[in-house]
mmCIF file of C-alpha atoms in Angstrom:
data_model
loop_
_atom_site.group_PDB
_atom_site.id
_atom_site.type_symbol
_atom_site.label_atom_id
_atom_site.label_comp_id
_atom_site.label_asym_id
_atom_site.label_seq_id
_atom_site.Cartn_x
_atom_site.Cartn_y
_atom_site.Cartn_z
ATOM 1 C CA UNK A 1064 55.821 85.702 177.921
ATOM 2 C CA UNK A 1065 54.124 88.044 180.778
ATOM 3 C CA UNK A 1066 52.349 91.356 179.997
ATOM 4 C CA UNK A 1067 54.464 94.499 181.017
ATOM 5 C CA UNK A 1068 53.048 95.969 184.163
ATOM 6 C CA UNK A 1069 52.960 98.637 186.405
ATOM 7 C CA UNK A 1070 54.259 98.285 189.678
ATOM 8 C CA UNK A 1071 52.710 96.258 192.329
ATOM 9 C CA UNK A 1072 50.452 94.360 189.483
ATOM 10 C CA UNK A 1073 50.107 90.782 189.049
ATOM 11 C CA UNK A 1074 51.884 88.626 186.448
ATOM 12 C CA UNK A 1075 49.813 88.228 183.074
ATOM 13 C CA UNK A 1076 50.378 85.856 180.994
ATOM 14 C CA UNK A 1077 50.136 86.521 177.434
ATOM 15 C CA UNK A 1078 49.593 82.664 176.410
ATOM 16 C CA UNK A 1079 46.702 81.724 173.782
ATOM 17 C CA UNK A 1080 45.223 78.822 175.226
ATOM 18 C CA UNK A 1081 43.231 78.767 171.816
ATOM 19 C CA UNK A 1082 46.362 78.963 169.081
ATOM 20 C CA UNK A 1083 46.382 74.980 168.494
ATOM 21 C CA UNK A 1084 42.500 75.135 167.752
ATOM 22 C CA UNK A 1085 43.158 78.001 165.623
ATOM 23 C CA UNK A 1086 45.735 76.525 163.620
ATOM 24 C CA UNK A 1087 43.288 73.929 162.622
ATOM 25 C CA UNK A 1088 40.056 75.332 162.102
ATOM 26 C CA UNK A 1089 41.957 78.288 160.053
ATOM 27 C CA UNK A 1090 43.350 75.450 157.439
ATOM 28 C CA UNK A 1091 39.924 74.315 156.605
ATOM 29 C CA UNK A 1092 38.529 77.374 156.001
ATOM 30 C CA UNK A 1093 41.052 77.960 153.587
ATOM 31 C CA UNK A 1094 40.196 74.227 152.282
ATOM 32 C CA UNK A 1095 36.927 75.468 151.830
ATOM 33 C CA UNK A 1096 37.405 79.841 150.055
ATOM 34 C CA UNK A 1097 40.376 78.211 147.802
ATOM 35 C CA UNK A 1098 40.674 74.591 147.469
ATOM 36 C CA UNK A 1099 44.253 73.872 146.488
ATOM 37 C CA UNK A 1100 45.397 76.874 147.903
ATOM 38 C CA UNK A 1101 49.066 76.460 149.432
ATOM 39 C CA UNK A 1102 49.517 77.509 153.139
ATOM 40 C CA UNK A 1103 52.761 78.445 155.021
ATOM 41 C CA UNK A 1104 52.469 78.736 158.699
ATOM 42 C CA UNK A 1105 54.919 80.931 160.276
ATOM 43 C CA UNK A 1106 54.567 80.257 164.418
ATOM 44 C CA UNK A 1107 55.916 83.164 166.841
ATOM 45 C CA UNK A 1108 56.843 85.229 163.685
ATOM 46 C CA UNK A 1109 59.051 88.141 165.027
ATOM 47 C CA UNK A 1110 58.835 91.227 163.358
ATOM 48 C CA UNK A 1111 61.074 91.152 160.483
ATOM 49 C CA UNK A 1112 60.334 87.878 159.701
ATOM 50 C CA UNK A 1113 56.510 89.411 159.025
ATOM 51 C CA UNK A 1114 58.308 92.220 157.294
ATOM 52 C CA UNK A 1115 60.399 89.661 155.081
ATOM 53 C CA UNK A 1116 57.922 87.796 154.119
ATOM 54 C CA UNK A 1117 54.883 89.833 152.741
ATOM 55 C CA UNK A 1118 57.934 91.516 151.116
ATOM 56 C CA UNK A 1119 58.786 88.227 149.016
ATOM 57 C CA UNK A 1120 54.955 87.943 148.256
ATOM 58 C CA UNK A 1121 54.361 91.151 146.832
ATOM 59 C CA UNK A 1122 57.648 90.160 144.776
ATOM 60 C CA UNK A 1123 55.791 86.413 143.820
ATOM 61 C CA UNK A 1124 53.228 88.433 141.981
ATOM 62 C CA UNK A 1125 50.753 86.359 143.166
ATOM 63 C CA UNK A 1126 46.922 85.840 141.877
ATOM 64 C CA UNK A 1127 45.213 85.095 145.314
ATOM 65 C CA UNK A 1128 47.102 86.023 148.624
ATOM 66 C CA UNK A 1129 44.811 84.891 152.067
ATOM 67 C CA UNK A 1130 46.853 86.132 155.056
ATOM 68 C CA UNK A 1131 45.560 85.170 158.658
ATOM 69 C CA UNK A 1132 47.355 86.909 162.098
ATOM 70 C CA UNK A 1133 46.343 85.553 165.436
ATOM 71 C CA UNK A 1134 47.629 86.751 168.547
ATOM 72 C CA UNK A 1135 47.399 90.399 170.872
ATOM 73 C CA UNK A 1136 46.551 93.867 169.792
ATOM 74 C CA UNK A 1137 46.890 97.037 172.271
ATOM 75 C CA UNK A 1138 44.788 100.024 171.042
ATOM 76 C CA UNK A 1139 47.055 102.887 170.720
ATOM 77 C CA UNK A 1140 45.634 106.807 171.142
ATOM 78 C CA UNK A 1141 47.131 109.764 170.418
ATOM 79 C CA UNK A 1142 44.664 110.968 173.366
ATOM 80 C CA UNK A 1143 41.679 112.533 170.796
ATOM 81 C CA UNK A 1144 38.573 109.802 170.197
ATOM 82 C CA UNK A 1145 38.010 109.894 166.701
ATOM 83 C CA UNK A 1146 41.972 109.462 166.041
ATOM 84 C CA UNK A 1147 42.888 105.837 167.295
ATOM 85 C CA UNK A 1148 45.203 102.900 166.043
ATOM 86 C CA UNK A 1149 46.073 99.394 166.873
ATOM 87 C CA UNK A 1150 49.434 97.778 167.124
ATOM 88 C CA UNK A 1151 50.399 93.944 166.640
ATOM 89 C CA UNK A 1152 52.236 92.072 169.029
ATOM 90 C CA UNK A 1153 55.194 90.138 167.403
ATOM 91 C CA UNK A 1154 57.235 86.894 168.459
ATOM 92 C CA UNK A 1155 60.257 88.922 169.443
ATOM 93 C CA UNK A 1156 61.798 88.934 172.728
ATOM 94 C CA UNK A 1157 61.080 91.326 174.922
ATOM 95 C CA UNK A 1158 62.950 95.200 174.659
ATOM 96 C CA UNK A 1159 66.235 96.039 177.319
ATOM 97 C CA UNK A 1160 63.214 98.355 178.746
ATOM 98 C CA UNK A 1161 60.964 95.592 179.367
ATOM 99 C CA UNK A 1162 58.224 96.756 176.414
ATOM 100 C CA UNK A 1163 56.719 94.428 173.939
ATOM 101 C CA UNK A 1164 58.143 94.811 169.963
ATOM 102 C CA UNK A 1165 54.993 95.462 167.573
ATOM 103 C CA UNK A 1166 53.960 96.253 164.391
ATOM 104 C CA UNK A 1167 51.711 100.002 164.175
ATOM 105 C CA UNK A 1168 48.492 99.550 161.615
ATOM 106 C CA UNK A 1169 50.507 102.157 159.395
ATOM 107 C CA UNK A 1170 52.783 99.126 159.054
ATOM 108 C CA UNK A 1171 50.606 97.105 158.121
ATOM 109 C CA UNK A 1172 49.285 99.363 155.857
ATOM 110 C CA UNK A 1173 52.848 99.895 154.147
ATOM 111 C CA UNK A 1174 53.579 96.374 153.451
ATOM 112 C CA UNK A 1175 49.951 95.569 152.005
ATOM 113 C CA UNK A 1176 50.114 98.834 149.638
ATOM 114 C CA UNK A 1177 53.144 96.932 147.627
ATOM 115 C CA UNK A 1178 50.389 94.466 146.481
ATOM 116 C CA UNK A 1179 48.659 95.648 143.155
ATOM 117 C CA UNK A 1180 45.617 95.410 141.432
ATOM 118 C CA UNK A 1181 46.192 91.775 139.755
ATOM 119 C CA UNK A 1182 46.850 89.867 143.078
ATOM 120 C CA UNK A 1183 43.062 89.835 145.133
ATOM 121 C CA UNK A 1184 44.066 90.162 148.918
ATOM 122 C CA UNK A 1185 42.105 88.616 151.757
ATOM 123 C CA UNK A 1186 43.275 89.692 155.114
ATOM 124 C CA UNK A 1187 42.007 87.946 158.573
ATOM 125 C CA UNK A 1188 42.821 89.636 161.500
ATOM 126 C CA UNK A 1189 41.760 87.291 164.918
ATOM 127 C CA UNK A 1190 43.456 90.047 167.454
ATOM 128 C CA UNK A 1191 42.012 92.652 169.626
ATOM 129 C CA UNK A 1192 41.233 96.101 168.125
ATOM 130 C CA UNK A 1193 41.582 95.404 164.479
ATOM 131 C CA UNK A 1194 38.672 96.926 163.411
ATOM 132 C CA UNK A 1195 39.387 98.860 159.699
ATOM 133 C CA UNK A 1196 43.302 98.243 160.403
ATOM 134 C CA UNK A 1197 43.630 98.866 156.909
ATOM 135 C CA UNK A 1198 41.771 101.815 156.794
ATOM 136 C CA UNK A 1199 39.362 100.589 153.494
ATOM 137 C CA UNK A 1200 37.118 102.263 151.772
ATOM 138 C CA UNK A 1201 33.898 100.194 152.775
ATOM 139 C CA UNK A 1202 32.163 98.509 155.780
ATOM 140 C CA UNK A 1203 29.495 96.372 155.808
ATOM 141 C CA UNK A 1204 26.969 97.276 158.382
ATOM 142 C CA UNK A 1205 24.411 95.023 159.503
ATOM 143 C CA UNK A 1206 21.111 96.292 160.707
ATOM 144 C CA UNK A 1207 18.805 94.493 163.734
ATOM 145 C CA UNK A 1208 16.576 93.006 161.128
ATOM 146 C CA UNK A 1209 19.839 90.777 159.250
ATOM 147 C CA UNK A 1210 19.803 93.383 156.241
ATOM 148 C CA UNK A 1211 23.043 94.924 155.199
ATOM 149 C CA UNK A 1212 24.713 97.749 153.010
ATOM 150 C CA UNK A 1213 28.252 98.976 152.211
ATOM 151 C CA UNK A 1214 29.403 102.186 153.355
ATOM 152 C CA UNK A 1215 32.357 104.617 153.397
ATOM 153 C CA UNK A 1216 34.564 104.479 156.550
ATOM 154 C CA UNK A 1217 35.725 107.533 158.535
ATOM 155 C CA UNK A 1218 38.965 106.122 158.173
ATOM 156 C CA UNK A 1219 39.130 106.338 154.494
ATOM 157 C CA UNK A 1220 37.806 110.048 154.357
ATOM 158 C CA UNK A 1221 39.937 111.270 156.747
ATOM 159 C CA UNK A 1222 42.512 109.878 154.783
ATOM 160 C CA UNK A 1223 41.754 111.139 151.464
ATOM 161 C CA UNK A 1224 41.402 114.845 153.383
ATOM 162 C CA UNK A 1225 44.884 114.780 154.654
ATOM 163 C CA UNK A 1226 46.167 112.908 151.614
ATOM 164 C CA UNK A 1227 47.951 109.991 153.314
ATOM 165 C CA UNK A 1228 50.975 108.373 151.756
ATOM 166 C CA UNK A 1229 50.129 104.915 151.873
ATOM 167 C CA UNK A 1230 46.758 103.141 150.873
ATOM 168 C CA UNK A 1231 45.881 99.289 149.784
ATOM 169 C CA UNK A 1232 45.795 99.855 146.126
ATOM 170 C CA UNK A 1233 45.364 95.930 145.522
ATOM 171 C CA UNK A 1234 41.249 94.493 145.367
ATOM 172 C CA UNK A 1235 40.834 93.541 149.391
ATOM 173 C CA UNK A 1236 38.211 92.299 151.823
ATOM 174 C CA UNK A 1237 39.128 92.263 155.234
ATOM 175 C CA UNK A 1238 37.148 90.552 157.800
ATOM 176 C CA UNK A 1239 38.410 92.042 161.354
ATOM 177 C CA UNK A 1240 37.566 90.172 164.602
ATOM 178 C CA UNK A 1241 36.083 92.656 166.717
ATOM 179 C CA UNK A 1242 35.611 96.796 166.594
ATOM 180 C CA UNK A 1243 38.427 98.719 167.189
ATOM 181 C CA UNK A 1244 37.387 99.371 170.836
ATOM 182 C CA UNK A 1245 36.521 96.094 170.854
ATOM 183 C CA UNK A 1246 38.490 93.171 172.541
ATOM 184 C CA UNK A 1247 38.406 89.360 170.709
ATOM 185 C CA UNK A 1248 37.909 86.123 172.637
ATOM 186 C CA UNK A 1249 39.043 82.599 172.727
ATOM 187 C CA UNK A 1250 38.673 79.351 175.071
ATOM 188 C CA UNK A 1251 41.119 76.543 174.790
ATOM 189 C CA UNK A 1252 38.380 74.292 173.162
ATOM 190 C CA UNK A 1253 37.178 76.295 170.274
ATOM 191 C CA UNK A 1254 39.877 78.316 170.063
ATOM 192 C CA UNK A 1255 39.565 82.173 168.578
ATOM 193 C CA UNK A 1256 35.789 82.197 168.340
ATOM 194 C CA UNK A 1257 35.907 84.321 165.021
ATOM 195 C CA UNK A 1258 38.577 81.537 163.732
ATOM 196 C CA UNK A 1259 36.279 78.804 164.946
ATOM 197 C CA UNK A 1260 32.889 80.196 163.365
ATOM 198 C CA UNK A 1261 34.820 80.686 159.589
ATOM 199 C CA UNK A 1262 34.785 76.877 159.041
ATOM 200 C CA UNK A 1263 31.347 76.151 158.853
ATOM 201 C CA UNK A 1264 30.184 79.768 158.307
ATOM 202 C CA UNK A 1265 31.836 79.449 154.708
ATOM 203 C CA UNK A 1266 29.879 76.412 153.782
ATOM 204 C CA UNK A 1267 26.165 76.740 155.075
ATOM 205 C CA UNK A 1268 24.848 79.048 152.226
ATOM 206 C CA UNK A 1269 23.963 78.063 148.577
ATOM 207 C CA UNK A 1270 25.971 79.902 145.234
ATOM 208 C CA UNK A 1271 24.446 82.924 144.670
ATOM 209 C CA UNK A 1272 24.320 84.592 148.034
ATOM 210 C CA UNK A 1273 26.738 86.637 150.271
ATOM 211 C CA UNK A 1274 25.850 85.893 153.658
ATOM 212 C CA UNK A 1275 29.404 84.799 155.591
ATOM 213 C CA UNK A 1276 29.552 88.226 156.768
ATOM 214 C CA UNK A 1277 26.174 88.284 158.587
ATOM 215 C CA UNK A 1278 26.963 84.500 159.720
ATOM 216 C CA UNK A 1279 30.141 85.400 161.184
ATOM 217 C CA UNK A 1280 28.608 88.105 163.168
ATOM 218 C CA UNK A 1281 25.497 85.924 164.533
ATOM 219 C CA UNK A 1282 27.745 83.107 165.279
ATOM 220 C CA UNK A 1283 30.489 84.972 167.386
ATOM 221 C CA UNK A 1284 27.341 86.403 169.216
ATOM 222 C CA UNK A 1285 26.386 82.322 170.246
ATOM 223 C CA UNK A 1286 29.421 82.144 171.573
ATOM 224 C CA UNK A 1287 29.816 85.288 173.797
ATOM 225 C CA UNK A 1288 26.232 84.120 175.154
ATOM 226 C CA UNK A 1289 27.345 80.729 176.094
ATOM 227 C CA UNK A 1290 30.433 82.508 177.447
ATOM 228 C CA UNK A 1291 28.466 84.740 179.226
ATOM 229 C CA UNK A 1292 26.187 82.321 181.025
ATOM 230 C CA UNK A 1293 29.278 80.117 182.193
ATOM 231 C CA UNK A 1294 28.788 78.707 185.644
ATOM 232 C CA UNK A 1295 32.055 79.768 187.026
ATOM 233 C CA UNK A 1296 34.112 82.001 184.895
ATOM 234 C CA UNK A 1297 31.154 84.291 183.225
ATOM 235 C CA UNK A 1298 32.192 87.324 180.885
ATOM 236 C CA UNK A 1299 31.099 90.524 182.219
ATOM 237 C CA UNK A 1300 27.547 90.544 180.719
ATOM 238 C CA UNK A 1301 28.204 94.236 178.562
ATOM 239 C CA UNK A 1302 31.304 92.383 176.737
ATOM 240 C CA UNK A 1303 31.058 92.701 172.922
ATOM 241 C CA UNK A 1304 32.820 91.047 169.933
ATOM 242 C CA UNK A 1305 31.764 92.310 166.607
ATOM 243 C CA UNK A 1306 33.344 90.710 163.226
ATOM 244 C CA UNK A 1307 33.800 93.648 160.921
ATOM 245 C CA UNK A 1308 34.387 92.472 157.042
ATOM 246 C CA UNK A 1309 35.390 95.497 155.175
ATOM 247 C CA UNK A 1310 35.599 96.084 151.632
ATOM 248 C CA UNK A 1311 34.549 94.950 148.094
ATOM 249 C CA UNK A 1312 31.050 93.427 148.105
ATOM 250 C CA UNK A 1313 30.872 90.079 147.342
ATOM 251 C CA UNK A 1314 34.415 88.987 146.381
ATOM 252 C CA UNK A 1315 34.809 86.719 149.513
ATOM 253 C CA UNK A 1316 31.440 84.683 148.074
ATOM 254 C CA UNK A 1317 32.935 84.840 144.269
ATOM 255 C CA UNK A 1318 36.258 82.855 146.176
ATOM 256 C CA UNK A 1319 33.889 80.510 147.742
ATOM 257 C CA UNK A 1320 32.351 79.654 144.318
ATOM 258 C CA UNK A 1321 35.501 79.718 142.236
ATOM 259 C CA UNK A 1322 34.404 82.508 140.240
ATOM 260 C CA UNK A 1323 36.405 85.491 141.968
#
């Protein structure tokens, strides 16, 4: 499909040269958090079809439930800074009007509340602007000299102050591939490079530690730098990508030991 545009703009495709990469690195990480772990695949998923099926999960009543969405996000403003959102692009066809079909974050946020407490949810987002899409509690930040602490999120106070109706009431860590402002980034090689630095990421450190987080971070940095320095095609050299995992310390390294 092409991007929407404005009059007099060039055609844009909206092609992920990446998706076949991401396809396979994304199956062995999930060989490596939850050995034995049964994956579905659902390619071009339109809308309901995403709708659908998170609806039959949450009706599975299931112990363990590791979602992954690859694809486009827009960032979505309602025009004040500290108020901003992030809508999904879905495998439908395009509107009568042109526009793309979506799903909002308070979507997402819907579908996921249905889960509760005795399934553990881990939710990878590899799309543009998914920063907090869930709007958790927590956020690991990571300071210049590798040490890290949880903290609250803006999101979730903001929330609790104008008592929204739907919140994740199920155990979750989400690891997000960039900021909200931020933009995520692929080539057709490596694929997603937050998809391509989970697989070994998840396997480098000893039981005992929690360090995929921080790996995830320095790794997608490697990548912008090589992308950065490219002969031809360089990024613009003030591009950023920051993987943001959010929520409950240390159940992503319990999974990886068996002991979640």
């Amino acid at each position: 499909m092409i991007w929407p545009k404005l009059l007099g703009a060039k055609d844009a495709p909206m092609t992920l040269r990446g998706g076949p990469e991401d396809i396979r690195h994304i199956q062995a990480f999930l060989k490596l958090i939850a050995p034995g772990l049964r994956a579905e695949s659902i390619e071009n998923a339109q809308r309901e079809d995403i709708r659908n099926h998170i609806k039959r999960l949450v009706d599975t009543r299931l112990s363990l439930l590791v979602t992954y969405f690859q694809g486009h996000g827009e960032n979505i403003s309602n025009g004040k800074d500290e108020d901003y959102s992030v809508r999904y692009i879905t495998g439908d066809a395009k509107k009568d009007d042109g526009s793309l079909e979506y799903l909002t974050a308070d979507e997402f946020i819907e579908m996921f509340s249905a889960f509760s407490a005795p399934t553990m949810l881990v939710a990878i987002t590899d799309i543009c602007h998914s920063g907090n899409l869930y709007r958790l509690q927590f956020r690991l930040l990571v300071l210049k000299d590798g040490t890290a602490f949880w903290c609250e999120t803006k999101e979730w106070n903001d929330d609790n102050k104008l008592g929204r109706k739907h919140k994740i009431n199920a155990p979750m860590i989400h690891i997000a591939g960039s900021y909200r402002w931020q933009q995520v980034y692929e080539t057709k090689s490596t694929g997603g490079y937050l998809t391509h630095v989970c697989t070994f990421a998840a396997g480098i450190h000893g039981p005992g530690t929690n360090p995929l987080q921080i790996e995830l971070r320095e790794s997608v940095n490697r990548h912008l730098d090589k992308a950065k320095d490219h002969p031809r095609r360089p990024l613009d050299p003030w591009i950023a990508q920051v993987p943001q995992p959010l929520d409950e310390p240390g159940i992503l390294s319990k999974i990886c030991l068996g002991t979640a």
